[in-house]
Amino acid sequence: MTAGPPLRKIIHIDMDAFYAAVEQRDNPAYRGKPIVVGGRPDSRGVVATCSYEARKFGIRSAMASSQAYRLCPQTIFIKPRFEVYKDVSAAIRRIFSNYTELFEPLSLDEAYLDVTAVSRCRGSATLLAKEIKDKIRQQTGLTASAGVSYNKFLAKIASDLNKPDGLYLITPEQGPGFAERLPVGKFHGIGKATEKKMHELGIRTGLDLKRWPLPLLVQHFGKSGQYYYDIARGIDNRPVRNFRPSKSVGVEITYPEDLTEPNLILQQLIDLMGKALARLAAKHMTAHTLTVKIKYHDFAQITRSKTLPQAITGVEGFEAILADLLKDTEVGAKKVRLLGIALSSLHSPELLHYRQTDLFILSMPSHFPD
Amino acid sequence: MKFSINRDTLLPPLQQIVSVIEKKQTMQILSNILMVIEADTLTMTGTDLEIQIVSRLSVNGAQPGTTTLPARKFLDICRLLPPNTEIRIEQQGDMVKLATPRSRFSLSCLPAENYPEFAESQMENCFTISSGKLKKALDKTLFCMANQDVRYYLNGLLLHISNNALKLVASDGHRLAIYEDELETPTGLEARIIVPRKGVQELSRLLDDGDELLQVSFSSNHIRIEVHNAVFSAKLVDSKYPDFSKVFQQSFLDPIAIPKPLLREALTRVAILANEKFRGVTFHFAADLLRINAHNPEHEEAEEELTLDYGKGEFSISFNAQYMLDAVSNLDGDTAELTIASNLSSCFINEPGQQVYKFIVMPMRL
């Protein structure tokens, strides 16, 4: 017998058609009908979530709302009510926290739970998952799908297998088989670009991937090679983390109408930067890199960034820097659809203990109250 | 255009000009050097549009003409030619030929008409100062200027003229250097201008320690200084320098005199084990002792003791070791005097009984 680490028990909970389900719960007239939560069909918005009824017409998340309308003109388009979704999400997280401290929310409607150490339900992860699903239904009136397995990757695969209101267990014996049958595009961490590259190399499924020796994978995919090598064998040692350190803080807006006027664009960026800084301050962190993101009307997207030796603490003085970053773009010549600001190169709070005091700071409004 | 010149005559001004030219250029012609031959004078110009250096030299066998040459390549060729070589330079179409008895080079040039003009405003004010005096004042302060601070007015040096009093101030917010001197002749001026960081550095490089009197003229947006056969011009930073007078309006502890070489050596040794990024060191003052210590995230520690004649209550204050070292090293005498604000919010460093050159170093909270 090999005495490896004890087998973990991971549950992946995924709310079914979350935003759409909340809207159908709160408005009986929407029930049983194709609905889309997202942008209006006559706008430039996209589908955030759609009901299962809408999915029958081929409507999918991230599709342009205008295309969703063409697929099914009867579709009801609803403006998202994020405050409501956030409340529901908080309620779900409270349920999780009754079972384990070790849960990792991925978004408002999705989370991993590590229940290895939970003794309730005789320690059966499947029974626990069922109980959590029942609690969610009782408290929110919504259904969730659960995947149970021995790592994050397989738990996520499992939650997708019996949707909606599903529950699926992938046992350690079944794990490698699931990984082998899976198309590589379905693997977590393999995006469109990597999928294409793998297809070019003749890798279409987990089994194809498994045939590649580790050095060759590392040669082609760099440090991700090890991860791909492992997941092809159903191995995923990523822990469930209840705290994820932020790498950047960003704010972006898609405008209802394209922006053309450079001064207006600059003003918008200053506003966005103020919002990003407020979020950063809430995390008690400081940033050194400022990135401007611009999506033009033709969806071409660019970013421009500047890294400063000192921490970015306020928008004061940044008008010139933003204007400078804009110089190297097609702003003014090309219509702009979306603007974003990201702050990165974040410094964690403990580094703030080294506070160099500043001679002029009294006359400088600081973002961080001392 | 045609002329010939000795390599050793050409090289020093060429190096000064090339140092102004930015390596990364959006406009290709800005990486070129403007060459103008009129009568038997060669005028070379380099600019990054913020600062400009123009140099004049006498040449032999001149035929008038103008062109622009790739600056760095031109410099590298001249630099690597043997000393005392006579270089013949001649424009032929869109190429410029460089020839020595044993080497030949052909450089591609761009038409001088496209070279951007450095638009200087009318100079309203003017004073004279010796080259050595200005260089010393710059070198004593320039290292305290900020670099790429969003408070763009700190990325430069304050030049304050009050009749015959000269005052230079540089600060990155963490430390500040003030240097005062007297001009040879009264100016009747009262002016504060901010010379941008790169301009200050280039100017310092251009000056020597001699007594030669320089003509400094400036307007509200430009400064121009005539040095030997060169003219240095820079755009000024369009801002007021921030007010730092509050730092003087505090109560202070008694000044503490410390032998400069001992302090410098102790600081240098202790700093080895300071946090690499923040360079924090702590000064503990006791009755007759100064203890300086540092530690880093690897739990390594350093401690140095200096005997003092202080005799007051104990206290501790932390600084960036580099800021302290810069300040102490730049003092001319053998004693550094530290005057610390009663609330430990700032530290003045100067020589005892001497007020013309002083530093303010702001503490760190460790």
XYZ file of C-alpha atoms in Angstrom:
736
model
C 0.000 0.000 0.000
C 1.262 3.458 -0.786
C 0.599 5.935 1.977
C -0.203 9.022 -0.068
C -2.084 12.013 1.274
C -5.626 11.141 2.419
C -8.177 11.340 -0.350
C -10.000 14.664 -0.340
C -13.758 15.156 -0.674
C -14.624 18.140 -2.834
C -18.096 19.415 -3.736
C -18.668 21.861 -6.568
C -21.982 23.696 -6.267
C -23.274 25.499 -9.350
C -26.617 27.346 -9.309
C -28.833 26.467 -12.295
C -29.308 29.397 -14.722
C -28.780 31.611 -11.702
C -29.911 35.130 -12.718
C -32.720 33.762 -14.877
C -33.875 31.446 -12.089
C -34.004 34.364 -9.618
C -36.107 36.372 -12.082
C -38.483 33.439 -12.663
C -38.772 32.946 -8.905
C -39.654 36.601 -8.312
C -41.998 37.008 -11.289
C -44.465 34.157 -11.976
C -45.166 35.582 -15.449
C -41.631 34.607 -16.489
C -41.959 30.968 -15.450
C -41.867 28.372 -18.228
C -40.867 31.025 -20.740
C -37.648 31.767 -22.598
C -36.048 34.654 -20.732
C -32.703 36.393 -21.040
C -31.090 38.403 -18.283
C -28.721 40.873 -19.862
C -28.723 43.607 -22.474
C -31.787 44.580 -24.508
C -31.985 43.099 -28.028
C -31.965 46.592 -29.579
C -28.875 47.485 -27.556
C -25.328 46.255 -27.818
C -25.560 44.154 -24.682
C -25.008 40.452 -24.310
C -26.795 37.549 -22.621
C -25.626 37.210 -19.009
C -27.808 34.191 -18.235
C -30.812 32.641 -19.983
C -33.498 30.268 -18.767
C -33.509 26.602 -19.790
C -36.522 27.385 -21.984
C -34.365 29.890 -23.904
C -31.510 27.403 -24.219
C -33.787 25.150 -26.284
C -33.672 27.833 -28.986
C -29.889 27.815 -28.992
C -29.499 30.913 -26.848
C -26.318 30.837 -24.760
C -24.491 33.008 -22.241
C -22.248 35.731 -23.705
C -24.207 35.722 -26.988
C -25.193 39.169 -28.325
C -28.757 39.941 -27.207
C -29.654 40.868 -30.775
C -28.689 37.371 -31.900
C -30.713 35.837 -29.051
C -33.700 37.830 -30.294
C -33.245 36.498 -33.836
C -33.114 32.920 -32.507
C -36.325 33.387 -30.530
C -38.289 36.629 -30.887
C -40.679 35.672 -28.035
C -37.794 35.824 -25.548
C -38.387 38.138 -22.590
C -35.340 40.368 -22.018
C -34.760 41.433 -18.422
C -32.320 43.968 -17.006
C -30.060 42.352 -14.386
C -30.750 43.161 -10.702
C -27.299 42.518 -9.291
C -28.240 43.637 -5.787
C -30.801 40.829 -5.584
C -28.349 38.259 -6.977
C -25.731 39.362 -4.471
C -28.184 38.903 -1.602
C -29.098 35.419 -2.788
C -25.433 34.602 -3.218
C -24.699 35.748 0.335
C -27.482 33.485 1.618
C -25.982 30.525 -0.232
C -22.543 31.264 1.173
C -24.049 31.321 4.673
C -25.358 27.823 4.033
C -21.884 26.681 2.933
C -20.322 28.197 6.032
C -22.613 26.042 8.201
C -20.869 23.014 6.737
C -17.266 24.110 6.299
C -15.008 27.134 6.554
C -13.134 25.797 3.573
C -15.182 27.019 0.625
C -13.991 28.988 -2.366
C -16.560 31.091 -4.231
C -15.714 31.355 -7.939
C -18.488 33.809 -8.727
C -21.914 34.709 -7.341
C -23.346 31.330 -8.356
C -20.510 28.852 -8.039
C -18.243 27.536 -5.271
C -15.961 24.699 -4.262
C -16.294 23.156 -0.804
C -13.660 20.940 0.786
C -15.646 18.627 3.080
C -12.815 16.161 3.802
C -12.944 16.980 7.513
C -16.742 17.227 7.827
C -18.230 14.452 9.900
C -21.933 15.223 9.323
C -23.952 12.776 7.172
C -21.587 10.030 8.386
C -18.888 11.778 6.394
C -20.583 10.995 3.090
C -19.859 13.823 0.639
C -22.764 12.750 -1.560
C -25.248 12.982 1.312
C -23.746 16.333 2.299
C -24.136 17.635 -1.245
C -27.762 16.538 -1.254
C -28.380 18.242 2.084
C -26.757 21.484 0.870
C -28.881 21.409 -2.296
C -32.019 20.919 -0.177
C -31.067 23.798 2.129
C -30.499 26.063 -0.875
C -33.919 25.130 -2.260
C -35.657 25.684 1.094
C -33.994 29.025 1.777
C -33.848 30.572 -1.685
C -36.404 28.656 -3.749
C -33.698 27.939 -6.318
C -32.063 24.769 -7.579
C -28.384 24.009 -7.699
C -26.363 21.227 -9.265
C -23.638 19.533 -7.277
C -20.603 17.613 -8.371
C -18.774 15.411 -5.892
C -15.301 14.032 -6.380
C -11.801 13.882 -4.950
C -10.503 17.087 -6.557
C -11.694 20.424 -7.912
C -11.316 19.578 -11.562
C -13.472 16.427 -11.411
C -16.021 17.969 -9.017
C -16.611 20.733 -11.553
C -16.963 18.241 -14.394
C -19.441 16.270 -12.255
C -21.688 19.240 -11.416
C -22.214 19.803 -15.138
C -23.300 16.216 -15.880
C -26.866 16.168 -14.539
C -27.934 19.804 -14.801
C -30.374 21.207 -13.745
C -30.942 20.101 -10.140
C -28.312 17.420 -10.627
C -26.025 15.530 -8.313
C -23.182 13.459 -9.648
C -20.367 11.577 -7.992
C -17.082 10.744 -9.693
C -15.285 8.130 -7.601
C -11.495 7.734 -7.485
C -11.897 4.606 -9.632
C -13.904 6.492 -12.263
C -11.789 9.694 -12.243
C -9.083 8.753 -14.753
C -11.722 7.387 -17.157
C -13.670 10.667 -17.073
C -10.532 12.633 -17.733
C -9.661 10.398 -20.679
C -13.032 10.780 -22.391
C -13.237 14.544 -21.930
C -12.560 16.814 -24.949
C -9.564 19.000 -24.033
C -11.627 22.189 -24.473
C -13.695 21.121 -21.445
C -10.708 20.946 -19.130
C -10.445 23.720 -16.603
C -7.534 25.944 -17.549
C -7.569 25.064 -21.235
C -8.931 28.070 -23.058
C -9.611 28.625 -26.733
C -5.986 29.361 -27.632
C -4.568 26.304 -25.857
C -7.368 24.142 -27.247
C -6.455 25.231 -30.772
C -2.790 24.549 -30.150
C -3.607 21.099 -28.773
C -5.835 20.325 -31.755
C -2.965 21.254 -34.057
C -0.801 18.775 -32.150
C -3.504 16.119 -32.564
C -4.633 16.288 -28.929
C -8.429 16.193 -28.818
C -9.297 14.269 -25.652
C -7.855 13.560 -22.244
C -6.640 10.224 -23.583
C -4.666 11.948 -26.375
C -3.184 14.240 -23.750
C -2.273 11.303 -21.535
C -0.147 9.810 -24.306
C 2.191 12.822 -24.217
C 5.223 12.480 -21.955
C 5.772 15.246 -19.419
C 8.966 16.759 -20.922
C 7.240 17.172 -24.284
C 4.231 18.870 -22.672
C 6.520 21.234 -20.771
C 8.382 21.951 -23.997
C 5.146 22.914 -25.765
C 3.186 24.523 -22.939
C 5.786 25.748 -20.464
C 4.972 25.501 -16.807
C 1.318 24.616 -17.547
C 2.629 21.355 -18.987
C 2.788 19.749 -15.544
C -0.839 20.737 -14.848
C -2.040 19.284 -18.161
C -0.048 16.116 -17.520
C -1.773 15.712 -14.149
C -5.347 16.511 -15.152
C -5.163 14.041 -18.040
C -4.693 11.457 -15.261
C -7.486 12.877 -13.127
C -4.938 14.421 -10.756
C -5.517 17.965 -9.520
C -3.863 19.006 -6.283
C -5.088 22.605 -6.228
C -6.383 23.280 -2.730
C -9.775 24.838 -2.010
C -8.852 28.319 -0.873
C -11.228 30.460 1.077
C -9.016 33.464 0.550
C -7.532 34.285 -2.793
C -5.018 37.111 -2.894
C -6.002 39.635 -5.538
C -3.608 40.269 -8.339
C -5.414 43.271 -9.713
C -8.456 45.431 -9.207
C -10.387 46.554 -12.231
C -13.478 48.464 -13.229
C -14.906 48.660 -16.724
C -18.011 49.960 -18.472
C -19.585 49.207 -21.834
C -21.237 52.439 -22.916
C -24.767 52.506 -24.332
C -23.422 54.635 -27.164
C -19.902 54.736 -28.550
C -17.647 57.466 -27.203
C -15.683 59.598 -29.616
C -14.717 62.800 -27.802
C -11.174 62.361 -26.349
C -11.810 64.720 -23.432
C -14.935 62.831 -22.456
C -13.021 59.546 -22.661
C -10.297 60.976 -20.444
C -12.897 62.128 -17.922
C -14.506 58.674 -17.937
C -11.137 57.057 -17.280
C -10.509 59.385 -14.341
C -13.911 58.402 -12.901
C -13.188 54.698 -13.427
C -9.814 55.088 -11.771
C -11.480 56.671 -8.749
C -13.788 53.653 -8.504
C -10.917 51.198 -8.859
C -8.974 53.032 -6.155
C -11.951 52.853 -3.816
C -12.077 49.070 -4.283
C -8.355 48.865 -3.693
C -8.654 50.897 -0.513
C -11.357 48.522 0.717
C -8.833 45.713 0.344
C -6.186 47.772 2.181
C -3.762 47.366 -0.663
C -1.704 49.652 -2.838
C -0.975 49.367 -6.562
C 1.962 50.389 -8.706
C 0.658 49.636 -12.193
C -2.151 51.420 -13.978
C -3.679 49.793 -17.060
C -6.171 51.366 -19.428
C -8.330 49.004 -21.476
C -10.118 50.187 -24.587
C -12.488 48.209 -26.762
C -13.285 49.932 -30.033
C -16.648 49.758 -31.791
C -15.293 46.933 -33.986
C -14.455 44.937 -30.800
C -10.714 45.327 -31.342
C -9.280 45.624 -27.850
C -6.073 47.170 -26.591
C -4.473 47.865 -23.223
C -1.893 50.465 -22.304
C -0.176 50.506 -18.952
C 2.298 52.396 -16.850
C 4.172 51.220 -13.793
C 5.244 53.797 -11.267
C 7.971 53.473 -8.660
C 5.670 54.735 -5.930
C 2.264 53.477 -4.882
C -0.769 54.896 -6.670
C -2.821 56.447 -3.910
C -5.154 58.919 -5.591
C -6.288 60.221 -8.967
C -4.478 63.513 -8.384
C -1.828 63.976 -11.012
C -3.124 61.108 -13.126
C -4.940 63.164 -15.712
C -1.614 63.778 -17.472
C -0.579 60.127 -17.203
C -3.914 58.888 -18.573
C -3.756 61.445 -21.370
C -0.261 60.199 -22.133
C -1.451 56.579 -22.295
C -4.266 57.643 -24.630
C -1.772 59.252 -27.022
C -0.650 55.798 -28.039
C -4.187 54.669 -28.968
C -6.676 55.344 -31.729
C -8.916 57.339 -29.402
C -10.271 60.271 -31.368
C -9.951 58.408 -34.655
C -11.943 55.307 -33.719
C -15.196 55.052 -31.765
C -14.884 53.496 -28.325
C -17.336 50.936 -26.978
C -15.815 49.999 -23.636
C -13.373 51.586 -21.216
C -11.676 49.932 -18.282
C -9.083 50.721 -15.630
C -7.081 48.061 -13.817
C -4.693 48.565 -10.941
C -2.085 45.856 -10.441
C 1.357 45.143 -8.928
C -0.531 45.128 -5.650
C 1.217 45.295 -2.338
C -0.158 43.405 0.572
C -1.002 45.077 3.836
C 2.028 43.868 5.792
C 4.305 45.780 3.459
C 2.432 48.895 4.437
C 4.013 48.575 7.857
C 7.066 50.056 6.215
C 5.623 53.485 5.828
C 7.984 56.114 4.606
C 6.538 59.415 5.788
C 6.305 62.188 3.246
C 7.263 65.816 3.577
C 4.441 67.109 1.419
C 1.772 64.597 2.283
C -0.036 67.103 4.498
C -0.827 69.161 1.440
C -1.595 66.051 -0.605
C -4.993 64.440 -0.125
C -4.134 60.817 0.578
C -6.353 57.943 -0.341
C -5.476 56.040 2.766
C -6.655 57.564 5.990
C -3.877 57.120 8.463
C 28.030 69.993 -47.042
C 31.675 69.149 -46.579
C 34.257 69.663 -43.833
C 37.012 67.989 -41.929
C 37.659 67.907 -38.195
C 39.933 66.265 -35.664
C 38.283 63.365 -33.866
C 39.409 64.650 -30.445
C 37.820 68.066 -31.054
C 34.563 66.565 -32.238
C 34.132 63.883 -29.578
C 33.396 65.840 -26.347
C 30.571 68.011 -27.749
C 29.206 65.047 -29.665
C 29.010 63.003 -26.443
C 27.183 65.822 -24.661
C 24.638 66.117 -27.443
C 24.019 62.393 -27.822
C 23.374 62.099 -24.097
C 20.314 64.357 -24.530
C 18.892 62.278 -27.362
C 16.473 59.622 -26.139
C 17.247 56.068 -27.205
C 13.639 55.195 -27.836
C 12.175 57.693 -30.247
C 8.741 57.975 -31.744
C 9.994 60.478 -34.351
C 12.949 58.971 -36.174
C 14.535 62.342 -36.884
C 14.848 62.993 -33.131
C 17.416 60.195 -32.926
C 19.448 62.194 -35.414
C 21.818 65.055 -34.803
C 21.343 68.272 -36.779
C 24.528 69.377 -38.549
C 24.821 72.868 -40.036
C 27.923 74.272 -41.732
C 28.057 78.045 -42.137
C 31.345 79.748 -43.069
C 33.919 77.619 -41.169
C 31.657 76.793 -38.229
C 29.900 73.502 -37.569
C 26.760 73.753 -35.413
C 25.477 70.473 -33.974
C 22.062 70.213 -32.280
C 20.419 67.418 -30.325
C 17.053 67.542 -28.594
C 14.313 65.449 -27.044
C 11.959 68.432 -27.392
C 12.216 69.026 -23.614
C 15.873 69.941 -23.564
C 18.323 70.889 -26.281
C 22.078 71.245 -26.570
C 23.651 73.228 -29.413
C 27.427 73.110 -29.897
C 29.614 75.177 -32.183
C 33.050 74.152 -33.504
C 35.480 75.506 -36.069
C 36.164 73.122 -38.913
C 38.544 72.984 -41.857
C 37.781 72.990 -45.555
C 34.133 73.837 -44.983
C 31.519 73.918 -47.717
C 28.137 75.101 -46.392
C 25.171 72.770 -46.095
C 22.788 71.141 -43.628
C 21.744 67.594 -42.827
C 20.865 65.254 -39.940
C 22.839 62.123 -39.021
C 21.947 59.082 -36.877
C 23.407 60.344 -33.622
C 24.427 57.189 -31.833
C 26.059 55.572 -34.850
C 27.924 58.787 -35.611
C 29.137 58.948 -32.005
C 30.139 55.279 -31.892
C 32.197 55.596 -35.071
C 33.996 58.728 -33.869
C 34.539 57.263 -30.413
C 36.153 54.121 -31.772
C 38.439 55.842 -34.268
C 42.065 56.194 -33.130
C 42.963 59.402 -31.238
C 43.913 62.478 -33.243
C 42.430 61.132 -36.476
C 41.352 63.766 -38.966
C 37.828 62.899 -40.164
C 36.554 64.116 -43.526
C 32.798 64.406 -43.716
C 30.896 64.964 -46.924
C 27.255 64.745 -47.902
C 26.479 62.873 -51.120
C 22.755 62.751 -51.869
C 20.959 61.064 -48.958
C 24.174 59.613 -47.569
C 26.957 61.176 -45.553
C 30.468 59.812 -46.071
C 32.938 59.716 -43.195
C 36.495 59.063 -44.203
C 39.853 58.833 -42.454
C 43.071 57.752 -44.135
C 42.209 54.120 -43.385
C 38.433 53.948 -42.706
C 35.342 54.785 -44.673
C 31.734 54.937 -43.460
C 28.539 55.844 -45.235
C 25.656 56.957 -42.994
C 22.073 57.545 -44.129
C 20.851 61.050 -43.374
C 17.469 62.746 -43.158
C 16.783 66.240 -44.557
C 17.430 69.055 -42.066
C 14.187 70.821 -43.058
C 12.261 68.178 -41.112
C 14.265 68.657 -37.919
C 11.872 70.013 -35.256
C 12.498 73.492 -33.989
C 12.965 73.927 -30.245
C 10.529 76.780 -29.735
C 12.018 78.978 -27.039
C 10.087 81.868 -25.642
C 11.578 85.346 -25.246
C 14.053 85.296 -22.340
C 13.053 87.953 -19.830
C 15.569 87.474 -17.035
C 19.278 87.008 -16.932
C 22.130 86.537 -14.448
C 25.695 85.315 -14.416
C 27.256 82.599 -12.283
C 30.547 80.758 -12.389
C 30.484 77.283 -13.856
C 32.036 75.714 -10.749
C 29.568 77.372 -8.394
C 26.533 76.221 -10.389
C 27.905 72.711 -10.798
C 28.546 72.337 -7.082
C 25.050 73.574 -6.217
C 23.494 71.141 -8.700
C 25.561 68.157 -7.589
C 24.807 68.801 -3.912
C 21.059 68.633 -4.511
C 20.139 66.800 -7.705
C 20.171 63.284 -6.236
C 17.179 64.208 -4.061
C 14.927 64.914 -7.047
C 11.973 62.586 -7.510
C 11.876 60.240 -10.477
C 8.559 59.754 -12.268
C 6.558 60.944 -9.295
C 2.966 61.838 -10.139
C 3.669 65.080 -8.312
C 5.468 66.111 -11.497
C 6.834 69.308 -9.915
C 9.048 67.092 -7.718
C 10.673 65.556 -10.820
C 12.851 68.657 -11.038
C 14.906 71.124 -9.088
C 13.811 74.455 -7.666
C 16.110 77.316 -8.595
C 15.375 80.301 -6.397
C 17.103 83.602 -7.161
C 16.659 86.506 -4.775
C 18.902 89.374 -5.863
C 22.367 87.941 -5.192
C 21.178 84.943 -3.177
C 20.978 81.574 -4.907
C 19.020 78.694 -3.444
C 18.526 75.226 -4.906
C 15.989 72.764 -3.518
C 15.346 69.153 -4.534
C 13.029 66.647 -2.911
C 11.280 63.373 -3.639
C 8.996 63.839 -0.648
C 11.044 61.450 1.468
C 14.047 63.733 1.772
C 14.907 67.243 0.760
C 18.193 69.013 0.052
C 18.676 72.783 0.285
C 21.837 74.438 -0.935
C 22.442 78.179 -0.665
C 25.169 80.338 -2.125
C 25.819 83.899 -3.199
C 26.109 85.090 -6.747
C 29.110 87.096 -7.835
C 26.930 90.013 -8.917
C 23.525 91.239 -7.734
C 20.713 90.354 -10.129
C 17.798 92.477 -8.957
C 15.683 89.380 -9.589
C 13.217 87.484 -7.415
C 12.330 84.258 -9.202
C 11.549 80.603 -8.563
C 11.741 78.202 -11.463
C 11.711 74.395 -11.671
C 14.257 72.817 -14.018
C 13.183 69.306 -15.082
C 15.110 66.279 -13.811
C 16.778 65.292 -17.065
C 17.740 68.896 -17.777
C 19.416 69.158 -14.374
C 21.378 65.962 -14.945
C 22.503 66.983 -18.432
C 23.445 70.461 -17.276
C 25.558 69.083 -14.456
C 27.358 66.875 -16.975
C 27.967 69.867 -19.235
C 29.559 72.057 -16.566
C 33.080 71.937 -15.179
C 34.557 73.184 -11.898
C 36.156 76.255 -13.438
C 35.621 79.939 -12.727
C 34.308 80.740 -16.174
C 31.220 82.930 -15.919
C 28.082 81.551 -17.494
C 25.167 83.543 -18.798
C 21.869 82.118 -17.476
C 18.678 83.500 -18.968
C 15.132 82.357 -18.366
C 11.494 83.136 -19.006
C 8.426 81.666 -17.379
C 8.735 78.540 -19.546
C 12.354 78.166 -20.613
C 15.882 78.393 -19.317
C 19.010 78.886 -21.439
C 22.601 78.623 -20.306
C 25.597 79.413 -22.453
C 28.588 77.208 -21.679
C 31.867 77.511 -23.631
C 30.802 76.869 -27.214
C 27.525 75.222 -26.266
C 24.041 76.444 -25.480
C 21.864 74.405 -23.149
C 18.105 75.030 -23.215
C 15.289 73.362 -21.319
C 11.560 73.718 -20.904
C 10.709 74.547 -17.308
C 8.271 72.534 -15.229
C 5.055 74.500 -15.359
C 4.128 74.511 -11.688
C 4.819 76.074 -8.338
C 7.203 74.205 -6.089
C 5.305 72.840 -3.081
C 5.539 74.641 0.223
C 7.870 72.916 2.680
C 8.097 75.727 5.232
C 5.911 73.817 7.732
C 8.730 71.416 8.398
C 10.769 74.286 9.891
C 7.931 75.480 12.091
C 8.239 72.765 14.706
C 10.002 72.400 17.996
C 13.230 70.461 17.870
C 15.355 68.404 20.226
C 18.908 69.576 20.876
C 21.217 69.012 17.915
C 23.283 65.820 18.122
C 26.796 65.965 16.679
C 28.176 62.696 15.295
C 31.588 62.097 13.688
C 30.739 61.758 10.015
C 33.125 58.926 9.017
C 31.993 56.766 11.957
C 28.318 57.340 11.202
C 28.793 56.626 7.536
C 30.692 53.408 8.112
C 28.250 52.141 10.747
C 25.280 52.913 8.493
C 26.871 51.204 5.518
C 27.484 48.025 7.504
C 24.083 47.920 9.192
C 22.274 48.559 5.900
C 23.555 45.243 4.532
C 20.937 43.447 6.632
C 18.128 45.960 6.190
C 15.008 45.034 4.225
C 16.263 45.190 0.629
C 13.315 47.108 -0.655
C 12.632 49.536 2.142
C 16.176 49.825 3.572
C 14.850 50.688 7.025
C 17.326 51.135 9.892
C 16.518 52.231 13.433
C 18.512 54.786 15.455
C 18.263 54.349 19.248
C 19.609 57.375 21.077
C 20.547 56.931 24.734
C 22.561 59.076 27.166
C 25.995 58.613 25.625
C 25.272 56.070 22.944
C 23.751 55.788 19.491
C 22.758 52.260 18.537
C 21.837 51.674 14.886
C 20.191 48.403 14.000
C 18.449 46.688 11.130
C 16.749 43.403 10.438
C 15.226 41.823 7.394
C 12.464 39.307 6.578
C 15.050 36.483 6.775
C 15.438 37.353 10.504
C 19.015 38.480 10.026
C 20.110 41.325 12.271
C 22.815 43.965 12.433
C 23.716 46.386 15.207
C 26.356 49.111 15.525
C 27.185 51.334 18.501
C 28.619 54.836 18.443
C 29.663 56.770 21.537
C 28.018 60.162 21.725
C 27.973 63.204 23.882
C 24.189 63.600 23.981
C 23.064 63.178 27.580
C 19.302 63.518 27.086
C 16.362 61.123 27.251
C 16.225 57.935 25.214
C 14.298 57.674 21.972
C 14.200 55.704 18.707
C 13.599 56.801 15.133
C 13.835 54.855 11.855
C 15.055 55.964 8.447
C 15.791 54.684 4.998
C 19.522 53.986 5.339
C 20.242 55.192 1.815
C 18.685 58.602 2.419
C 20.786 59.039 5.551
C 23.950 57.906 3.771
C 23.346 60.257 0.833
C 22.887 63.166 3.206
C 25.851 62.415 5.448
C 28.211 61.618 2.555
C 27.515 64.924 0.865
C 28.462 67.061 3.838
C 31.922 68.594 3.351
C 33.094 68.600 6.983
C 33.908 65.826 9.464
C 30.874 66.184 11.703
C 27.239 65.588 10.926
C 24.708 67.373 13.098
C 21.287 65.722 13.442
C 18.430 67.899 14.629
C 15.300 65.889 15.192
C 11.791 67.313 15.572
C 10.397 66.835 19.101
C 7.539 64.715 17.753
C 10.091 62.613 15.788
C 8.415 63.602 12.508
C 11.536 64.766 10.655
C 15.313 65.004 10.936
C 17.552 67.852 9.772
C 21.130 67.070 8.848
C 23.846 69.665 8.363
C 27.299 70.619 9.517
C 27.500 72.248 12.956
C 27.088 76.009 12.808
C 26.548 75.949 9.062
C 23.162 76.607 7.519
C 23.831 77.008 3.789
C 23.609 73.278 3.024
C 21.114 71.100 4.802
C 19.025 67.995 4.425
C 15.695 66.961 5.758
C 15.151 63.209 5.958
C 11.675 61.997 6.814
C 11.485 58.968 9.103
C 9.984 55.585 8.346
C 7.474 53.818 10.482
C 8.719 50.286 10.895
